[in-house]
Short mmCIF file of C-alpha atoms in Angstrom, two decimals:
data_model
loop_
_atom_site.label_atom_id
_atom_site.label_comp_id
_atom_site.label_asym_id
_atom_site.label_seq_id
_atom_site.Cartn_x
_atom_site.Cartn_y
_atom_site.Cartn_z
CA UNK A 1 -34.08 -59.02 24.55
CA UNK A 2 -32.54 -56.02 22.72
CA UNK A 3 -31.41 -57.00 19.78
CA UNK A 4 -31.52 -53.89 18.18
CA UNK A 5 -28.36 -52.35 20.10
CA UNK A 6 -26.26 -55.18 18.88
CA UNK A 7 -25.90 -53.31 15.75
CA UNK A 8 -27.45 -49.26 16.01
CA UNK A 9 -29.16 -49.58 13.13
CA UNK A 10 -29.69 -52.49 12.53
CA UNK A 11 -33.09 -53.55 13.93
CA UNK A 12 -32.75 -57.69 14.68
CA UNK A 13 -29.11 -58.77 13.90
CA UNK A 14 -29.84 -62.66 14.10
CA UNK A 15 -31.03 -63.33 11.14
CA UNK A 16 -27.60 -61.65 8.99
CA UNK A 17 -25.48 -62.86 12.02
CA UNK A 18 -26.74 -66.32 10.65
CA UNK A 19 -26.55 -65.72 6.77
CA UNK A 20 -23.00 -64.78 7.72
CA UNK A 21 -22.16 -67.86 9.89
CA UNK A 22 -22.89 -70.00 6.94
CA UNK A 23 -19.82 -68.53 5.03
CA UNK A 24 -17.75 -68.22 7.67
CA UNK A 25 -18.07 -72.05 9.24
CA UNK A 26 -18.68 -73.57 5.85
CA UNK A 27 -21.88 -75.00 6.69
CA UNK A 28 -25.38 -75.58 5.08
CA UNK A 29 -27.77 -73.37 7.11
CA UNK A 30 -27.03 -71.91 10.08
CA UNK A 31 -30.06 -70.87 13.00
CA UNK A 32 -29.62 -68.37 15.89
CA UNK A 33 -31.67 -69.48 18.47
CA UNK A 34 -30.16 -66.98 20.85
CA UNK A 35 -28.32 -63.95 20.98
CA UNK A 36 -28.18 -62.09 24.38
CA UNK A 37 -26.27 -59.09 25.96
CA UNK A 38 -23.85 -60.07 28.83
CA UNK A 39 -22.44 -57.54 31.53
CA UNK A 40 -19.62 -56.17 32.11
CA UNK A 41 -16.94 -54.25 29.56
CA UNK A 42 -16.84 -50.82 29.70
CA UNK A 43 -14.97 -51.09 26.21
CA UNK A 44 -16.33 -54.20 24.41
CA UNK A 45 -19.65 -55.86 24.20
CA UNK A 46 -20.26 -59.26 24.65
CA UNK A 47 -23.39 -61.12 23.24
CA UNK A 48 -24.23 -64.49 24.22
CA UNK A 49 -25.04 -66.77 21.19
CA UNK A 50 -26.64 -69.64 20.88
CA UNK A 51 -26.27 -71.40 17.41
CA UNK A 52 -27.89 -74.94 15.57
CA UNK A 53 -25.23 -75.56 12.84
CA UNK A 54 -25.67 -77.79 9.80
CA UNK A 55 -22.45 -78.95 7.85
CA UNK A 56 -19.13 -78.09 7.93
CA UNK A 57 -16.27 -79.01 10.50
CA UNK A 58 -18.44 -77.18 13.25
CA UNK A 59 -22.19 -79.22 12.79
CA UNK A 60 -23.99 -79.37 15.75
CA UNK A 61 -24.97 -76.67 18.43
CA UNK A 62 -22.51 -74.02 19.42
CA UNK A 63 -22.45 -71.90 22.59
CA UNK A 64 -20.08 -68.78 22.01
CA UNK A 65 -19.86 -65.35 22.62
CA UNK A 66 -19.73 -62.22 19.80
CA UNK A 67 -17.15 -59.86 20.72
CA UNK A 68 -17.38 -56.34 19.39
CA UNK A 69 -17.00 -52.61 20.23
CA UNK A 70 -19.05 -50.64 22.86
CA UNK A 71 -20.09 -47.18 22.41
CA UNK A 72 -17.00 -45.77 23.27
CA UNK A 73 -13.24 -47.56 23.47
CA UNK A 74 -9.98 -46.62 25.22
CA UNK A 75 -7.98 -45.47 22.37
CA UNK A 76 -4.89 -47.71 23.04
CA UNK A 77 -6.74 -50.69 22.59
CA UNK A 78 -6.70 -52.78 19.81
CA UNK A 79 -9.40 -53.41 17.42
CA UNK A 80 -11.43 -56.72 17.27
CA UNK A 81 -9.31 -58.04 14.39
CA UNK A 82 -6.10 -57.01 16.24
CA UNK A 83 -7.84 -58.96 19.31
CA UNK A 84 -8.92 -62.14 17.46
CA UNK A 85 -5.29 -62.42 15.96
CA UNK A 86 -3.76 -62.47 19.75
CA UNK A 87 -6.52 -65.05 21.11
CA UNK A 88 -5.78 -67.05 17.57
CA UNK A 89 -2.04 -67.15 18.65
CA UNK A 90 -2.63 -67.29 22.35
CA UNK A 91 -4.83 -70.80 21.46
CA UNK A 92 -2.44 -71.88 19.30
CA UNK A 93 0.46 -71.91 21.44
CA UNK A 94 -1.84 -74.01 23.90
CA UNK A 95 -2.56 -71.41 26.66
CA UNK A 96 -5.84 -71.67 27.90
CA UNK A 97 -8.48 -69.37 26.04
CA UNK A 98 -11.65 -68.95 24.56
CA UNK A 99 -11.29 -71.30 21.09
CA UNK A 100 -11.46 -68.36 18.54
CA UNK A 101 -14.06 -69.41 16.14
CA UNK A 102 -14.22 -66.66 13.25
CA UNK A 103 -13.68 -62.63 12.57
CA UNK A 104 -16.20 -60.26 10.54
CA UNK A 105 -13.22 -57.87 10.15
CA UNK A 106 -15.42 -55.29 7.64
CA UNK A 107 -17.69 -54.05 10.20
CA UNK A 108 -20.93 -54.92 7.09
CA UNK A 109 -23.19 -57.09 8.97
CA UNK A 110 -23.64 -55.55 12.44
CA UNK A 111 -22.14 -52.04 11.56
CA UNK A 112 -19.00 -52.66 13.41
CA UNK A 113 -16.35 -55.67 13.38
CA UNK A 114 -16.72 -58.39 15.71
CA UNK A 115 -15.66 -62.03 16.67
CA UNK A 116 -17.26 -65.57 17.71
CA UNK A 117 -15.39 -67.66 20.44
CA UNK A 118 -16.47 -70.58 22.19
CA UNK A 119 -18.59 -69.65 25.34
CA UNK A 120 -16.56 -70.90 28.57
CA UNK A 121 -17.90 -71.85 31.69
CA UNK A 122 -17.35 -69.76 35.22
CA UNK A 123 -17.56 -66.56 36.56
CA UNK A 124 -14.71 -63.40 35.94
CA UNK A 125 -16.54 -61.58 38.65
CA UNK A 126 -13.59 -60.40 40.42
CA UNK A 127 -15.50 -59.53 43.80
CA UNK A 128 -16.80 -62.71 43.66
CA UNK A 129 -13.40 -64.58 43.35
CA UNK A 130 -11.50 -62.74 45.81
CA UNK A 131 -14.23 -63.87 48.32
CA UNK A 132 -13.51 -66.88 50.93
CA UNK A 133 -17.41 -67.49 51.33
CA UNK A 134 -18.17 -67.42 47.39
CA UNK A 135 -15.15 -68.86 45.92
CA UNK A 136 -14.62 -71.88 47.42
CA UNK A 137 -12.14 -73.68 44.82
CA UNK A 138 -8.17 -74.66 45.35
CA UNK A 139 -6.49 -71.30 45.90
CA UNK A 140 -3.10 -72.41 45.90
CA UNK A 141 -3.45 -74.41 42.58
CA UNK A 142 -5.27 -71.29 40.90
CA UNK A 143 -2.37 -69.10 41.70
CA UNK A 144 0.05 -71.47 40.64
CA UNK A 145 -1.68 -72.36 37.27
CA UNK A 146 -2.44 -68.55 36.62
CA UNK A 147 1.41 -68.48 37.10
CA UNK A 148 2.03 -71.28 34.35
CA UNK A 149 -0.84 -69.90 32.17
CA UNK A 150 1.56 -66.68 32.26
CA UNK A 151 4.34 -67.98 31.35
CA UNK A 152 2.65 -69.90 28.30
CA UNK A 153 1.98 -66.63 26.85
CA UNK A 154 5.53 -65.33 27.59
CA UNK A 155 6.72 -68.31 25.23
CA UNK A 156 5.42 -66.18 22.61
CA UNK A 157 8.74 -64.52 20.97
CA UNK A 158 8.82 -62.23 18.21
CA UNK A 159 8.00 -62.51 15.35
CA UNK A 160 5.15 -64.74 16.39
CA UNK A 161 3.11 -67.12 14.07
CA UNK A 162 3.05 -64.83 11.56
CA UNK A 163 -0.53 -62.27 12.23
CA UNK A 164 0.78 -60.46 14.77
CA UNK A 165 2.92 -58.04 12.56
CA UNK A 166 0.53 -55.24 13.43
CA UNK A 167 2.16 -55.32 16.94
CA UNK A 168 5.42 -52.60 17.38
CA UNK A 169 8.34 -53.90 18.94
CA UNK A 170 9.53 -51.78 21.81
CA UNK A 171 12.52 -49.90 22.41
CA UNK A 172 15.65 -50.64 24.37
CA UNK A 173 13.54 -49.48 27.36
CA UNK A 174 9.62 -50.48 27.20
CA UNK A 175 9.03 -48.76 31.20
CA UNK A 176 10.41 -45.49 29.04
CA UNK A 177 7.81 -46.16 26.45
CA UNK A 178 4.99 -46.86 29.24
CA UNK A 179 5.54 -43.30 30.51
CA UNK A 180 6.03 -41.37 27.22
CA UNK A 181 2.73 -42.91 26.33
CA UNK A 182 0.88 -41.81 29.76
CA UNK A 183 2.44 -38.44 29.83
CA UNK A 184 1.05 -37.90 26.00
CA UNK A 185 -2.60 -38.75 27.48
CA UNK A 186 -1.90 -36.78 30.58
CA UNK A 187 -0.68 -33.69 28.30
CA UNK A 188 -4.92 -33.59 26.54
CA UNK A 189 -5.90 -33.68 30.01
CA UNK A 190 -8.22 -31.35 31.28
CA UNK A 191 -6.11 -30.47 34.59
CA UNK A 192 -2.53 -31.22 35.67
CA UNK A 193 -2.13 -34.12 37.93
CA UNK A 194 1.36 -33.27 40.22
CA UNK A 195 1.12 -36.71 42.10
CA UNK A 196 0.97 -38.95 38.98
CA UNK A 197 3.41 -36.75 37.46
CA UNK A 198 5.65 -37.52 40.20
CA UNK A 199 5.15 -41.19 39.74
CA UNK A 200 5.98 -40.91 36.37
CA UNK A 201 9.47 -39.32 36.70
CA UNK A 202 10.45 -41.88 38.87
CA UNK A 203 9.53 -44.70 36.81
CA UNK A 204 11.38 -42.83 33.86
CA UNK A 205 14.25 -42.57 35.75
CA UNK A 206 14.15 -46.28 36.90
CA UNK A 207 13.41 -47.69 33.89
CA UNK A 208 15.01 -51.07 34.00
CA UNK A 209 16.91 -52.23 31.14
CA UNK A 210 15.04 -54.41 27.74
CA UNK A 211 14.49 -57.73 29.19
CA UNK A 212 16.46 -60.95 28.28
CA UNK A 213 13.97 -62.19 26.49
CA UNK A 214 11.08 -59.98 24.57
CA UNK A 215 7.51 -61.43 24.84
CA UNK A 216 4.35 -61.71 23.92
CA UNK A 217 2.72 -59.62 27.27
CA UNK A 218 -1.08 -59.67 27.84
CA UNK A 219 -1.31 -56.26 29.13
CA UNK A 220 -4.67 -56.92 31.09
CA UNK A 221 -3.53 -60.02 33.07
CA UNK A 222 -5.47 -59.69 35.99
CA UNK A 223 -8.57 -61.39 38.40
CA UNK A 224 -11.58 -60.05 36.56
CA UNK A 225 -10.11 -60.91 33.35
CA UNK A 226 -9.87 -64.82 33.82
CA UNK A 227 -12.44 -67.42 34.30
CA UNK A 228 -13.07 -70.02 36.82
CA UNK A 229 -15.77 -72.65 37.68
CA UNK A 230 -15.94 -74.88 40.38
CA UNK A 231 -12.81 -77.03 39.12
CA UNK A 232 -10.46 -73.92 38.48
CA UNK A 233 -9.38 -72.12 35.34
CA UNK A 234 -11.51 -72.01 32.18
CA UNK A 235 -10.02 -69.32 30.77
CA UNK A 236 -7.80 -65.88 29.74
CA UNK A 237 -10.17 -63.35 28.36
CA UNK A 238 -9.71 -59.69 27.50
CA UNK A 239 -6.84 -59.54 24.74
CA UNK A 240 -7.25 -56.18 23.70
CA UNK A 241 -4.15 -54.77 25.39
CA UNK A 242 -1.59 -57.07 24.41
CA UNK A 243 1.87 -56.38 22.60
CA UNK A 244 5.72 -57.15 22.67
CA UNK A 245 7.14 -56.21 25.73
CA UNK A 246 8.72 -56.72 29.10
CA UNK A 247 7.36 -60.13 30.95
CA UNK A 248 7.76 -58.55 34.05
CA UNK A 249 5.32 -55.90 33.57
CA UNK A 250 2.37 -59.00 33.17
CA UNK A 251 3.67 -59.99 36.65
CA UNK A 252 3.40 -56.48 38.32
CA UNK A 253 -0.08 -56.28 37.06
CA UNK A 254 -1.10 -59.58 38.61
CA UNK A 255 0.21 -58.72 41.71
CA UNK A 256 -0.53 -55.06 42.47
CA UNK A 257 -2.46 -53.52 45.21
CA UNK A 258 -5.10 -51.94 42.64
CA UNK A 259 -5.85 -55.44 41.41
CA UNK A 260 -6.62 -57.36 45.03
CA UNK A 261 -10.17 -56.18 44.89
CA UNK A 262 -9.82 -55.37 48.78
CA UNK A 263 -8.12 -58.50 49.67
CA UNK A 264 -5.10 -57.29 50.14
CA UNK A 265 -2.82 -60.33 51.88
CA UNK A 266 -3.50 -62.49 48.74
CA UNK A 267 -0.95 -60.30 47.26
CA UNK A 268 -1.49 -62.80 43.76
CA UNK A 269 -4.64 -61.03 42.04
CA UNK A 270 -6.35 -60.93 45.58
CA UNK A 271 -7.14 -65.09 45.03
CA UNK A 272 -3.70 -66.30 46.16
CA UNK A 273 0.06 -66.34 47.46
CA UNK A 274 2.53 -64.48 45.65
CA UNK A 275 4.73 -67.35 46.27
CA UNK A 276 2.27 -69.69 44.56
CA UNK A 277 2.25 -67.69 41.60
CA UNK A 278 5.80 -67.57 41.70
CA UNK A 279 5.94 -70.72 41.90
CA UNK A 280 3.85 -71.71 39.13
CA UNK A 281 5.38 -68.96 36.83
CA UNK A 282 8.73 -70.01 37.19
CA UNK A 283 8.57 -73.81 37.12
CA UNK A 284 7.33 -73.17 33.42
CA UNK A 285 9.45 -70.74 32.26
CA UNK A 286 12.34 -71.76 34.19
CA UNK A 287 13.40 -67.81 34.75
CA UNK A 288 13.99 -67.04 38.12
CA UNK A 289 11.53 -63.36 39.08
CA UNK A 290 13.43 -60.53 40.71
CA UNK A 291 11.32 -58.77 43.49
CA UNK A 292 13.05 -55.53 42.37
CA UNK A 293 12.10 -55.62 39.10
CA UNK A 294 8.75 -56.38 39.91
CA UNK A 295 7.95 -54.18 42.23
CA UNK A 296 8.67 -51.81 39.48
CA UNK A 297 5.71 -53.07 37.21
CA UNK A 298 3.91 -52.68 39.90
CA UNK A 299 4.09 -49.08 40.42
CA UNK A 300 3.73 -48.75 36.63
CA UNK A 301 0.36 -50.78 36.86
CA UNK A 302 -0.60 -48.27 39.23
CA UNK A 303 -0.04 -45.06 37.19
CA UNK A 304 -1.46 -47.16 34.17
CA UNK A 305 -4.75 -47.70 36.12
CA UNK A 306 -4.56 -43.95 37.05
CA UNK A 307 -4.63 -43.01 33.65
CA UNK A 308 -7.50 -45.21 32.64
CA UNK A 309 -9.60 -44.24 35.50
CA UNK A 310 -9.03 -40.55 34.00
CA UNK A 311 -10.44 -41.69 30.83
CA UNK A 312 -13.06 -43.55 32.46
CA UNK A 313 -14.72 -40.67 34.87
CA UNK A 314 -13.86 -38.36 31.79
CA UNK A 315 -15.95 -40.16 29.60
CA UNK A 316 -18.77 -39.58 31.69
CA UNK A 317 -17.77 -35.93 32.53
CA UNK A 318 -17.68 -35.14 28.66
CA UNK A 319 -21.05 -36.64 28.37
CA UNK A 320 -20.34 -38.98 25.92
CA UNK A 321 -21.55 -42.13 28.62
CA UNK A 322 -22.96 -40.81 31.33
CA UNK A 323 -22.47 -43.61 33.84
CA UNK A 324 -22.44 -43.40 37.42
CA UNK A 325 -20.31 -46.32 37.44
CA UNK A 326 -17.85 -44.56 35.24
CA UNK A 327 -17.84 -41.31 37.42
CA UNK A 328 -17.40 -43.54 40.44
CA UNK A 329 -14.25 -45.10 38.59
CA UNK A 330 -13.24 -41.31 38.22
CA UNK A 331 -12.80 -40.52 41.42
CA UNK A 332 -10.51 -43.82 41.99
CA UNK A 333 -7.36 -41.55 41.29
CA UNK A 334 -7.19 -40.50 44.75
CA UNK A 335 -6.81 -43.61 46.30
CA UNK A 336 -3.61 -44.77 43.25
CA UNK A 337 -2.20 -41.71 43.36
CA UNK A 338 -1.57 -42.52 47.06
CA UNK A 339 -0.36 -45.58 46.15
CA UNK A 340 2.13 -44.01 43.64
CA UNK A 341 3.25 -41.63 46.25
CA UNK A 342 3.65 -44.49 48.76
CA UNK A 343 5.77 -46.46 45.90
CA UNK A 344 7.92 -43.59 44.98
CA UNK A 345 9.23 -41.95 48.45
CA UNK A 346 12.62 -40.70 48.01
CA UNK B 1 -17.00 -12.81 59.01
CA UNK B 2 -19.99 -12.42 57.93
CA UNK B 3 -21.70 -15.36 55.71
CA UNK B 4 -24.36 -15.16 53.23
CA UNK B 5 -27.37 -16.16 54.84
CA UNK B 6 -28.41 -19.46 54.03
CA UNK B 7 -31.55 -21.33 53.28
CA UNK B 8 -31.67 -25.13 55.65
CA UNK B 9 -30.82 -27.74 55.70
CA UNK B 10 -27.80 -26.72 53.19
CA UNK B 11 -26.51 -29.03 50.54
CA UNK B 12 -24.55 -31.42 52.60
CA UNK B 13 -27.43 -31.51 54.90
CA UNK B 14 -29.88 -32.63 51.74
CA UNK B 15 -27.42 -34.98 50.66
CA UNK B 16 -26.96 -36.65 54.23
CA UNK B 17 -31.11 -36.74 54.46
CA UNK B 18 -31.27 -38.20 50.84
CA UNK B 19 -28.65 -40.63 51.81
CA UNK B 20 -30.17 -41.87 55.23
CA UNK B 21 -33.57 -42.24 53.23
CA UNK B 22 -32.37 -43.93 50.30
CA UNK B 23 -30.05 -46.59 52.85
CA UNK B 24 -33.38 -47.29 55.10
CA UNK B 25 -36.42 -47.65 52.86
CA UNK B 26 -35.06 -48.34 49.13
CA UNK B 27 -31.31 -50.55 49.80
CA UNK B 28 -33.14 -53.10 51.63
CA UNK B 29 -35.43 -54.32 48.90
CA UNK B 30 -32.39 -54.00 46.09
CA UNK B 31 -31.97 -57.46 44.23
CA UNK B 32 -28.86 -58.58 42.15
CA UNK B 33 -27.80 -55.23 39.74
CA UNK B 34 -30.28 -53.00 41.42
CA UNK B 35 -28.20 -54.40 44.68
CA UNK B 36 -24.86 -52.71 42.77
CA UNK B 37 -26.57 -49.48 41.44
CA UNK B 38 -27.62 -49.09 45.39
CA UNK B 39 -24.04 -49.47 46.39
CA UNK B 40 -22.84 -46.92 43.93
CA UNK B 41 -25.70 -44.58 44.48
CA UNK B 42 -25.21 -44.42 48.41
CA UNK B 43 -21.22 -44.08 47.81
CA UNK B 44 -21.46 -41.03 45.33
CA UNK B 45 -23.90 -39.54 48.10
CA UNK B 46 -21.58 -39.97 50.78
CA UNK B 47 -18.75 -38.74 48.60
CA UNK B 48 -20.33 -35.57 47.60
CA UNK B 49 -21.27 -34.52 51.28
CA UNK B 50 -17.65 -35.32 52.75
CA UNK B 51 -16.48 -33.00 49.64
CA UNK B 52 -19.52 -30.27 50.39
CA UNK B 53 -18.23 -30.13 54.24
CA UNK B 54 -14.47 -30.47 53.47
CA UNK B 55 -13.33 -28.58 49.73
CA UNK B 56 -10.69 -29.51 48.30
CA UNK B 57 -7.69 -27.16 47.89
CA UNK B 58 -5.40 -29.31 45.58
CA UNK B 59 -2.04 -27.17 44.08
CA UNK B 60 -1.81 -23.94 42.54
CA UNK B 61 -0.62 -23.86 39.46
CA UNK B 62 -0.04 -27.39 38.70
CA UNK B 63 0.84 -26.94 35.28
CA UNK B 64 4.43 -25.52 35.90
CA UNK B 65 4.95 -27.76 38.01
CA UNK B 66 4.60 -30.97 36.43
CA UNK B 67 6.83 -29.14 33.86
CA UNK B 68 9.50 -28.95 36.54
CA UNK B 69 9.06 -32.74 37.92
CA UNK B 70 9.54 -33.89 33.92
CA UNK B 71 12.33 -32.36 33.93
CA UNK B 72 14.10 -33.32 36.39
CA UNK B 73 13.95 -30.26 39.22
CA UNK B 74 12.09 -31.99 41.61
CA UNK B 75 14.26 -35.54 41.96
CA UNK B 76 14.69 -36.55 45.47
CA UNK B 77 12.46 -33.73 46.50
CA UNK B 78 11.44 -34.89 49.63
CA UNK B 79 9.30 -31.64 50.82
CA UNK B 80 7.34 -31.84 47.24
CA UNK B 81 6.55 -34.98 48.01
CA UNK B 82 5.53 -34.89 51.70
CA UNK B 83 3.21 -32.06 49.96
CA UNK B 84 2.10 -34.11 47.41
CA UNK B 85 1.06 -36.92 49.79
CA UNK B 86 -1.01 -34.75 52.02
CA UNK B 87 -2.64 -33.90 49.30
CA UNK B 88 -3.52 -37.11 47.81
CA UNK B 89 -4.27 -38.12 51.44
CA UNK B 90 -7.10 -35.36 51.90
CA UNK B 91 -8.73 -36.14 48.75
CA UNK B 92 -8.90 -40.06 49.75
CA UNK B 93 -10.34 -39.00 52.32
CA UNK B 94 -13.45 -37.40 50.67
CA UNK B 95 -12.86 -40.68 48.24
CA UNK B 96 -12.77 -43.52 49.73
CA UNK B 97 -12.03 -42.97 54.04
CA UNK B 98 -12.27 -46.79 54.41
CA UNK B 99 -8.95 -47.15 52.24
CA UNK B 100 -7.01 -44.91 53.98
CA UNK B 101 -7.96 -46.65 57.42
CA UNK B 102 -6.89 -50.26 55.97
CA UNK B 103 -3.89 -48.84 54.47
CA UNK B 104 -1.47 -48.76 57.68
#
């Protein structure tokens, strides 16, 4: 083990993760038997920890996993305290996360802020999940509960519970705000990008109207941000994005292309039916979805995922991360601005 | 026309050799993440010879143009965008061929 990236500096984090835990749980002592990096997250880090509590509410051992920046971040993300506030609300109106277990907002013991949540079982490996041979679970209930997971965070209204003030409300037309936003990245850009461009003046010009209803919308609702053992959903992951917004856009970025992982007739995050999601979606929320409107989101996802895999191959290109993996993301843009060009014919 | 001579096999060629080795005597023996890195490695090989043998030749001046489709001179512009899709086609295809197949 590592340990000594957890923090930079730092040289063994355990033993001041621990000190800390004491406070923060109210307990007597506090022992970290284990604290482990786990893939994935090109933005966040996520240690495995392993904990023996004595005293306080949360005695006993604890599984969970810290949360906190990587290297580098995508500038419109939110911070971890930002992050922990939407999983604390997200919990509390009974969708089905991580339990948030405490926030080191002040960045003092491992150099940088960070979070403890409850470790859930499962796999978020999307290529896994959108395999027949790997993923052999109920398909039609994981679409529909996905869809009624959804619409649990969509019950979220304005003002919220009372943290989430750090959140803007949009204006009278958030696909508007979407595209200012893109074009302002697009405008530090190293080269022009005509196609995208394109994309983006038709979603500006078919901006639908504010919805009914403004939400609480996850932002990053999508297979490879969920997990699943054997028996189904375990849980939503990946907060960072989230805001007031448009519940239509959530279900655009379920359902588009450039979230399938290759398995393209499970037009529900590549795992299920659109119909099942539907389904599941609208039973809970009781609001009928409109194909049009959602096969706007959908283009939007894909000139949002444009613009992150620009930031992605460009943080290798600068050097600041050389990753092949990154690089290989880069070169994505071909095959969504395609898709934008397919979505946008006049 | 007359070409700088050239030293062989050229730089698609080394790729393609480096490539064909890398697939026959390293992929095979890949476990778990070396399995990925393999998959990546061989992809960003392939992808650099298809662009050595085909260049890409994008738009000229790009710049003015975007400033055109943001404001509104291009709406409906159904030659700029048979353009633009050409375009976006040839560079999938030194991307990512195998999408452009599936993709009927």
């Amino acid at each position: 083990m590592s340990a000594g990236d957890a923090a930079g500096s730092v040289r063994d984090p355990a033993p001041a993760l621990a000190r800390w835990m004491i406070g923060a749980l109210g307990a007597r002592s506090v022992q970290v038997l284990r604290m482990e990096k786990l893939g994935g997250g090109a933005i966040q880090e996520n240690w495995a920890v392993d904990a023996a509590v004595s005293g306080g509410a949360r005695a006993g051992r604890l599984e969970l996993v810290l949360r906190t920046d990587a290297p580098s971040r995508v500038a419109s993300s939110h911070g971890r305290a930002q992050e922990f506030a939407l999983l604390r609300a997200a919990w509390n109106a009974g969708v089905r996360v991580p339990e948030p277990i405490a926030l080191e907002p002040e960045g003092t013991i491992l150099g940088k802020p960070f979070y403890l949540m409850r470790r859930i079982a499962g796999t978020a490996a999307a290529h896994l999940l959108v395999r027949e041979d790997r993923w052999r679970g109920d398909r039609v209930e994981l679409a529909r509960r996905l869809g009624e997971e959804l619409a649990r965070i969509h019950a979220i209204l304005p003002p919220g519970d009372g943290t989430l003030g750090f959140l803007p409300l949009p204006g009278d037309r958030p696909g508007r705000a979407g595209v200012a936003a893109l074009r302002g990245w697009l405008d530090s850009y190293r080269d022009a990008r005509p196609a995208l461009e394109w994309a983006l003046r038709w979603l500006d010009r078919e901006a639908p109207p504010a919805p009914a209803r403004t939400c609480l919308v996850h932002r990053d609702f999508r297979t490879g941000n969920y997990m699943v053992d054997d028996a189904g959903l375990t849980g939503i992951l990946d907060w960072e994005f989230a805001g007031w917004g448009d519940p239509d856009e959530d279900i655009g970025w379920f359902c588009a292309r450039c979230w399938r992982f290759g398995a393209n007739a499970r037009e529900a995050g590549g795992i299920g039916a659109r119909a099942d999601f539907y389904r599941g979606y609208e039973e809970a929320s009781g609001r009928r979805l409109d194909p049009a409107a959602i096969a706007y989101w959908e283009v939007m996802a894909h000139a949002r995922w444009a613009v992150v895999a620009l930031q992605q191959g460009e943080r290798h290109v600068s050097g600041e991360e050389p990753s092949l993996a990154l690089a290989l993301t880069g070169r994505r843009i071909a095959e969504l601005e395609y898709e934008l060009l397919l979505g946008t014919a006049p | 026309m007359t070409d700088v001579p050239r030293d062989h096999p050229d730089a698609a060629g080394l790729l393609a050799a480096a490539r064909e080795e890398f697939a026959r005597e390293i992929q095979p023996f890949l476990k778990d993440d070396l399995r990925l890195s393999g998959l990546m490695i061989a992809s960003a090989l392939s992808m650099a010879e298809r662009e050595l043998r085909r260049p890409p030749d994008g738009f000229l001046d790009a710049w003015p143009l975007v400033h055109a489709l943001r404001a509104g001179r291009h709406d409906g512009d159904g030659n700029l965008h048979a353009r633009l899709l050409d375009d976006a086609r040839r560079r999938l295809a030194i991307a990512n061929p195998r999408y452009l197949s599936d993709r009927v």
